Coordinates of C-alpha atoms and ligand atoms in Angstrom, one line a residue:
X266 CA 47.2 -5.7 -33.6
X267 CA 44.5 -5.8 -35.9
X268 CA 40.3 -4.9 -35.0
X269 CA 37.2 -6.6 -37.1
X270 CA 33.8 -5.9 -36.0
X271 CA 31.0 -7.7 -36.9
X272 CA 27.1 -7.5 -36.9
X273 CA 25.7 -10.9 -35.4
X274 CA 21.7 -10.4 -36.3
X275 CA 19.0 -12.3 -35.0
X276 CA 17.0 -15.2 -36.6
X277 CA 13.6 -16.3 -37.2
X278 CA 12.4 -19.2 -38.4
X279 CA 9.8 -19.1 -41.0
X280 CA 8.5 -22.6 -40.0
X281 CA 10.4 -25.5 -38.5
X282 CA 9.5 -29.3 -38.9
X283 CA 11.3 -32.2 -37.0
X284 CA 11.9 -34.9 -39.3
X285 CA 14.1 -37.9 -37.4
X286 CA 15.6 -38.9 -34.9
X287 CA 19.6 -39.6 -34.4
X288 CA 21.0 -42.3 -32.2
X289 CA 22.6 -39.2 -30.2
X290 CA 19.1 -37.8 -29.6
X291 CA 19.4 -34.7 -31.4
X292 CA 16.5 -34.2 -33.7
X293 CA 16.4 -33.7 -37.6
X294 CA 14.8 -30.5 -38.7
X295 CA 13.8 -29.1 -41.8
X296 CA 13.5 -25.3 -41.5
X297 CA 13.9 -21.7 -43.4
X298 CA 15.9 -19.5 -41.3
X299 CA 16.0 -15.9 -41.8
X300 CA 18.6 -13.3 -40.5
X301 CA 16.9 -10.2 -39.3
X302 CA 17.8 -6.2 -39.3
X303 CA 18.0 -6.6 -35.4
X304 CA 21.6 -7.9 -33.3
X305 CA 24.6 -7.5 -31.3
X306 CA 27.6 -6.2 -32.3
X307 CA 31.0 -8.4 -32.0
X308 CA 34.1 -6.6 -31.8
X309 CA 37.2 -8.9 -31.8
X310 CA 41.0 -7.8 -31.5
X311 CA 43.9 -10.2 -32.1
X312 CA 47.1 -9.1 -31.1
X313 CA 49.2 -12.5 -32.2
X314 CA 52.3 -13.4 -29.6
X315 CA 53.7 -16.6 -28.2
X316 CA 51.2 -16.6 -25.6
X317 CA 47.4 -17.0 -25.6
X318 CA 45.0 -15.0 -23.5
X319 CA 41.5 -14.0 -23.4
X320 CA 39.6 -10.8 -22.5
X321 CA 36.1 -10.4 -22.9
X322 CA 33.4 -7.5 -22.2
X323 CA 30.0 -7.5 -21.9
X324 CA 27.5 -4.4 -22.7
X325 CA 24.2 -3.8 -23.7
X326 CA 20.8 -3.7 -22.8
X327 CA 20.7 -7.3 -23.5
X328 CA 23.6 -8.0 -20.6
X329 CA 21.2 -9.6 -18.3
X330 CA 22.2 -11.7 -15.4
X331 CA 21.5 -15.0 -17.5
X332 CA 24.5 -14.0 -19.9
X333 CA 27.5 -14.7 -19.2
X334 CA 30.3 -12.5 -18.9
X335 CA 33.0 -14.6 -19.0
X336 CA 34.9 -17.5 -21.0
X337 CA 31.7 -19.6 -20.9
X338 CA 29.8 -17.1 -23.1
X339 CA 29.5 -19.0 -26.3
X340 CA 31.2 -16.2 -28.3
X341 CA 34.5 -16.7 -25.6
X342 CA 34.3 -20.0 -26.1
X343 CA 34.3 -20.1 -29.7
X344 CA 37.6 -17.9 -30.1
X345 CA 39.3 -20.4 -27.9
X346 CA 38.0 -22.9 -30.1
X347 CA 39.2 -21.0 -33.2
X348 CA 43.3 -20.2 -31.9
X349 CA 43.2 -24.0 -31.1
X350 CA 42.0 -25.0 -34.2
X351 CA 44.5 -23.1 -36.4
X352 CA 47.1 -23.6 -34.3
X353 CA 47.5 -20.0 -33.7
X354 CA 48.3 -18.0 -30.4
X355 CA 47.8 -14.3 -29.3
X356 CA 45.9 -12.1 -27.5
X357 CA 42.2 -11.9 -27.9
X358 CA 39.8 -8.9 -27.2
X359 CA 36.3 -9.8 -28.0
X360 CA 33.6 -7.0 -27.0
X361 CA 30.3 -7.7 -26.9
X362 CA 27.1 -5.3 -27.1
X363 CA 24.1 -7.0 -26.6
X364 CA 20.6 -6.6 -27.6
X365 CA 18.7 -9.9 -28.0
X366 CA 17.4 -11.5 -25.3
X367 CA 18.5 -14.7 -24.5
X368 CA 16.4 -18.2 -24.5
X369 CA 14.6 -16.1 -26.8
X370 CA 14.5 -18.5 -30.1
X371 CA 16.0 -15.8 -31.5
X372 CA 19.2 -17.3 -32.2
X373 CA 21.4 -15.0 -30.3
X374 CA 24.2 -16.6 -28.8
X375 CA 25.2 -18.7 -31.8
X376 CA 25.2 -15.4 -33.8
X377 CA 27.6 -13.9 -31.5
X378 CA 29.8 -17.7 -31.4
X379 CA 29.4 -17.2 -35.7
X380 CA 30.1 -13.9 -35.8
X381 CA 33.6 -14.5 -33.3
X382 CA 34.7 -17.0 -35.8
X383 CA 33.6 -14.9 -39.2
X384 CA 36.2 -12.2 -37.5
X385 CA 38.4 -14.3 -36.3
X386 CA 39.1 -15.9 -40.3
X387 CA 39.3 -12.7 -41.6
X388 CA 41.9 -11.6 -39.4
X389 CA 44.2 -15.0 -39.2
X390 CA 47.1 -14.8 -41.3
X391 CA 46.0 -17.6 -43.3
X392 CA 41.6 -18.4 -43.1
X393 CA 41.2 -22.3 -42.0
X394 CA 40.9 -24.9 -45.2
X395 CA 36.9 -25.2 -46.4
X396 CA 34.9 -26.9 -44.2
X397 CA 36.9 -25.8 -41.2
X398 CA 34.7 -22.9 -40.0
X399 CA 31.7 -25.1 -40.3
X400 CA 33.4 -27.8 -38.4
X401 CA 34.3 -25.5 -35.4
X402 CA 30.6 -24.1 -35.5
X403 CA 28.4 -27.0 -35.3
X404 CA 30.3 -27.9 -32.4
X405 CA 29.6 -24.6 -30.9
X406 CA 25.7 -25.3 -31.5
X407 CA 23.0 -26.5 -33.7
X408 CA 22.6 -23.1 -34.8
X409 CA 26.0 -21.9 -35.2
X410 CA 26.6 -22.8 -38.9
X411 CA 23.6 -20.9 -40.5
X412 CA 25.2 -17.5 -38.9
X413 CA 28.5 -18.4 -40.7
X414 CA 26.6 -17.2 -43.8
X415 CA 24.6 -13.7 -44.3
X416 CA 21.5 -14.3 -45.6
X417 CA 18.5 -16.4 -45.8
X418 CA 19.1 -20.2 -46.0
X419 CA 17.2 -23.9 -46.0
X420 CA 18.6 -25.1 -42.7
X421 CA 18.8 -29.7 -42.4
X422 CA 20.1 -32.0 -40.7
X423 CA 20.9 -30.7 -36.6
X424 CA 21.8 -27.5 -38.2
X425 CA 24.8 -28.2 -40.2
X426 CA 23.1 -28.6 -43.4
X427 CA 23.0 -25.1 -44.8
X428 CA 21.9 -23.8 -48.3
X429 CA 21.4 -20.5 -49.1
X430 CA 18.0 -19.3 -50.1
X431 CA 18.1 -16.7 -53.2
X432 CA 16.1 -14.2 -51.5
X433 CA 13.0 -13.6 -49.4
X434 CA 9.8 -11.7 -50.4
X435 CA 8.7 -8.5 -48.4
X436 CA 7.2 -9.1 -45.6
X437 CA 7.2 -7.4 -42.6
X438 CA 7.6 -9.0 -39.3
X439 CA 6.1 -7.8 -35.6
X440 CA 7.9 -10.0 -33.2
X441 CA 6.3 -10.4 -29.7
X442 CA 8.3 -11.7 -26.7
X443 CA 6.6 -12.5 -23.3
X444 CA 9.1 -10.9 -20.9
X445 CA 10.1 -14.4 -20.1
X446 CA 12.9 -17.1 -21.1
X447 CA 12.6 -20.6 -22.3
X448 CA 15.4 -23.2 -23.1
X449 CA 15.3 -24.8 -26.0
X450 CA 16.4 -28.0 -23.8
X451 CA 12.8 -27.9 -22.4
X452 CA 11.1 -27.8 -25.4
X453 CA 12.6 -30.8 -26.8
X454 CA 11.7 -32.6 -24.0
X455 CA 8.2 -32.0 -24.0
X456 CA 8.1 -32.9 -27.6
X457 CA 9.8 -36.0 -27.2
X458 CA 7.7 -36.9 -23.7
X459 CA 4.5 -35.6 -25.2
X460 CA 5.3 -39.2 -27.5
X461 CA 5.4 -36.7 -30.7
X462 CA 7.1 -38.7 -33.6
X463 CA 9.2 -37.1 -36.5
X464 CA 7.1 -35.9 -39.9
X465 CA 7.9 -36.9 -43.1
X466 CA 10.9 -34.3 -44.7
X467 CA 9.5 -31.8 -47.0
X468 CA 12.5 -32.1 -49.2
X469 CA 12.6 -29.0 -50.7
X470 CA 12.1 -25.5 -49.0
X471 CA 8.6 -24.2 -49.3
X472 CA 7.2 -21.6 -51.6
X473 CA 7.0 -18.0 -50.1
X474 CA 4.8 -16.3 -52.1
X475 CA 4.4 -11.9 -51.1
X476 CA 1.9 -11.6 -48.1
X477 CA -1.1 -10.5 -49.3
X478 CA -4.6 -11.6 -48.1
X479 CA -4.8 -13.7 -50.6
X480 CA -1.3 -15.8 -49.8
X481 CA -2.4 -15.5 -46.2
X482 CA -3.2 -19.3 -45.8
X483 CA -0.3 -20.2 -47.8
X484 CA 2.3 -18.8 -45.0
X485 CA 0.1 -19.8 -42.4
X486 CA 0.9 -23.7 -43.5
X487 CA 4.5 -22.6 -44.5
X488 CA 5.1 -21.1 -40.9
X489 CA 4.1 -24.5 -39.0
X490 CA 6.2 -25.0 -36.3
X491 CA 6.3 -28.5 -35.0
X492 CA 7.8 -27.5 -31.3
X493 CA 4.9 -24.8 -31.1
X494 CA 2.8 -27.2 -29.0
X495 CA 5.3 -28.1 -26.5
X496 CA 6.0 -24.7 -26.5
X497 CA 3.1 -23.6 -25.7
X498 CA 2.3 -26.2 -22.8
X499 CA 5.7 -24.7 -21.4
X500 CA 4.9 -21.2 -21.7
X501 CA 0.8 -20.4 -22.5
X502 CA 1.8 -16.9 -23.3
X503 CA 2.8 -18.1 -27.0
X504 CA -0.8 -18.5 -27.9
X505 CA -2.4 -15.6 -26.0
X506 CA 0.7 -13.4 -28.3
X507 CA -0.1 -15.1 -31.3
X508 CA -4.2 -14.2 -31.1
X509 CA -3.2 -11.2 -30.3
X510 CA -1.0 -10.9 -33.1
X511 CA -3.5 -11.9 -35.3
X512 CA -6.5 -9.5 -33.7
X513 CA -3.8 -6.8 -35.0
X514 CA -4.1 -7.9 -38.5
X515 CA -1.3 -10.1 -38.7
X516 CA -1.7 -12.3 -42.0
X517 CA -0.3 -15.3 -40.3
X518 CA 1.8 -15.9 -37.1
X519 CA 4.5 -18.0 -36.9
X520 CA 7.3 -19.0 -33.6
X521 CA 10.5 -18.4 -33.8
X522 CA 13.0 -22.0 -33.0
X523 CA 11.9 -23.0 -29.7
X524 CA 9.8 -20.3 -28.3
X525 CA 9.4 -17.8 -26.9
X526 CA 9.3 -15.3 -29.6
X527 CA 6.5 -15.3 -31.9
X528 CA 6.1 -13.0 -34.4
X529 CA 2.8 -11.8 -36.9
X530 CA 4.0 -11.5 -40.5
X531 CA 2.2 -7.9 -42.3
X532 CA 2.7 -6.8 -45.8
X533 CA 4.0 -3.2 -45.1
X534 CA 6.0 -1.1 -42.4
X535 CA 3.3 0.9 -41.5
X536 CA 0.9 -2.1 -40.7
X537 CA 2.8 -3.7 -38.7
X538 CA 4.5 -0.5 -37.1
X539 CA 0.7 0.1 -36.3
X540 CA 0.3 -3.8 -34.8
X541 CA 3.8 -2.9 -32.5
X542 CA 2.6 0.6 -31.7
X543 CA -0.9 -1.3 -30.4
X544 CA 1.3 -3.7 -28.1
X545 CA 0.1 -7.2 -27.3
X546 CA -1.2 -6.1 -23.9
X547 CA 0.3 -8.8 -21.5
X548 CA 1.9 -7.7 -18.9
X549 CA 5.7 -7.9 -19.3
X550 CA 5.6 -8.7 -23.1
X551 CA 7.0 -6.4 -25.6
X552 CA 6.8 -6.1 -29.2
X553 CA 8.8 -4.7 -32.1
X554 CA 9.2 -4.5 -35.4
X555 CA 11.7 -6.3 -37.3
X556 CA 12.6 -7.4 -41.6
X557 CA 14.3 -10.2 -42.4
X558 CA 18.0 -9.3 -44.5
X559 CA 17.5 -10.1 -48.3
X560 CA 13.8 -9.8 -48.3
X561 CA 11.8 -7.9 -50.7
Ligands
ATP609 P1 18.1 -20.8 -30.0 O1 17.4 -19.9 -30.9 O2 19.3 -21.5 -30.6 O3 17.2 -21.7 -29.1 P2 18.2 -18.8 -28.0 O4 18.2 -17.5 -28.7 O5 17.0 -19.4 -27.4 O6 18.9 -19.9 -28.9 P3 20.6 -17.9 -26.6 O7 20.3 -16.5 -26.7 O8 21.7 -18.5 -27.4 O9 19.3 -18.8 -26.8 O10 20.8 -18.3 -25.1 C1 20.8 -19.5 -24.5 C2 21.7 -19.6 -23.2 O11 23.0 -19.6 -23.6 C3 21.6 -18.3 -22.3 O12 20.6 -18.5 -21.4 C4 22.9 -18.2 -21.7 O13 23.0 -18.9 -20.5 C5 23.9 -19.0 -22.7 N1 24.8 -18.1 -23.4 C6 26.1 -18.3 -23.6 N2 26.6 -17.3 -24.4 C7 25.6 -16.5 -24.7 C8 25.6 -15.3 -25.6 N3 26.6 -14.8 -26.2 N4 24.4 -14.7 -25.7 C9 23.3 -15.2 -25.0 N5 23.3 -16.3 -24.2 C10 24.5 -17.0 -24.1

């Protein structure tokens, strides 16, 4: 029997622009992804045997009702997925503690999917050929295959077009959630009914200069998010809790996927520790402070 636990961190997306169209329906995008210093934690235990079974725990403050506790959670699903890929059988133990909320935009159930698969490779006898993992996540999800990875990356295509960015500058990030969810489904929706048509493909990822009054308008241009008006139409509270953001000091603000996180972007801990402290004032929203991994 062998144990591997993982950290599965949450994303933003430091801007996000929907570039085509496929025949499926699924929508090109053209987006810098960033792992944060804030997750769930994956536990997975393989006991290999003839048989295969499945056990699987759910903890955390982030355990709400809307999670499920059982082989449909994404991170079950994807260690079924795994043993079937690589024609492997056993026992499977996967415990997970969770913290992000869910419908959040903050990426968290395709974290926990990656970070089932990440343990699950480490501990096979023999890891799947290249290309396998990848395969097995974008099936999972269109945001599967940028957890596979551990840091910052360009993120094309539905999601399965992944290249690791070198690093990202300091910044500091205060992310603001409105106490509610909002499904990613929805949002595409509304984009597509609001008779919104794809932009043309940057190409390249953009410049992230360090945030500084100065650069201020420079990330505010770099953090467009094309889903942030259908977004908002859905849920209002998005641009009450980016003003609000930005009355705290924020040098830009940005939304994270599909809404409904948005976050302020500061150029120090203690500015936007201050922002947090000061709270966004609406009702059941909450605020905290967060860095993206491989920054500064
Ligand atoms: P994205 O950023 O990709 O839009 P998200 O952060 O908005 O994702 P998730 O946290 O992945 O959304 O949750 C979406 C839905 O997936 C949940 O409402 C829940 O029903 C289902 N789900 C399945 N597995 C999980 C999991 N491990 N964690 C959270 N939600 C899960």
């Amino acid at each position: 029997m062998a144990t591997r636990r993982e950290f599965a961190p949450a994303k933003v997306n430091f801007g996000l622009r929907i570039v085509g169209r496929r025949p499926s329906g699924y929508h090109e995008l053209e987006s810098v992804f960033a792992p944060l210093d804030w997750g769930d934690d994956v536990e997975v235990e393989w006991r290999p045997g003839a048989a295969s079974s499945f056990r699987f725990e759910l903890t955390g403050p982030g355990a709400t009702p809307d999670v499920p506790s059982d082989e449909r959670n994404l991170a079950a699903r994807a260690a079924r997925d795994y043993l079937d890929r690589a024609g492997e059988t056993g026992a499977v133990s996967i415990r997970l503690h969770k913290r992000l909320p869910a419908a959040a935009g903050l990426g968290g159930g395709s974290s926990d999917a990656a970070a089932v698969l990440r343990a699950l490779d480490r501990l096979a006898p023999k890891s799947l050929p290249p290309g396998g993992l990848a395969e097995l996540a974008v099936a999972l999800g269109a945001d599967v295959p940028f957890f596979l990875g551990s840091g910052p990356a360009w993120v094309r295509g539905i999601g399965e077009r992944v290249e690791p960015l070198a690093g990202l500058p300091d910044v500091w990030l205060v992310l603001a959630h409105p106490g509610s969810r909002l499904e990613t489904a929805r949002v595409f929706a509304g984009y597509a009914q609001a008779g919104r048509r794809p932009g043309p493909a940057l190409g390249a990822p953009p410049e992230l200069p360090p945030a500084s009054n100065a650069t201020a308008g420079v990330w505010r241009e770099a953090l467009r998010n094309d889903l942030e008006p259908a977004a908002r139409e859905l849920c209002p509270a998005i641009e009450t809790l980016q003003a609000r953001l930005q009355a705290l000091g924020a040098l830009a603000t940005g939304l994270s996927g599909s809404g409904p996180t948005v976050y302020g972007l500061f150029a120090s801990r203690p500015a936007a520790e201050a922002a947090a402290e000061a709270g966004v004032g609406l009702g059941p929203a909450w605020t905290r402070v967060a860095q993206a991994l491989g920054s500064g």
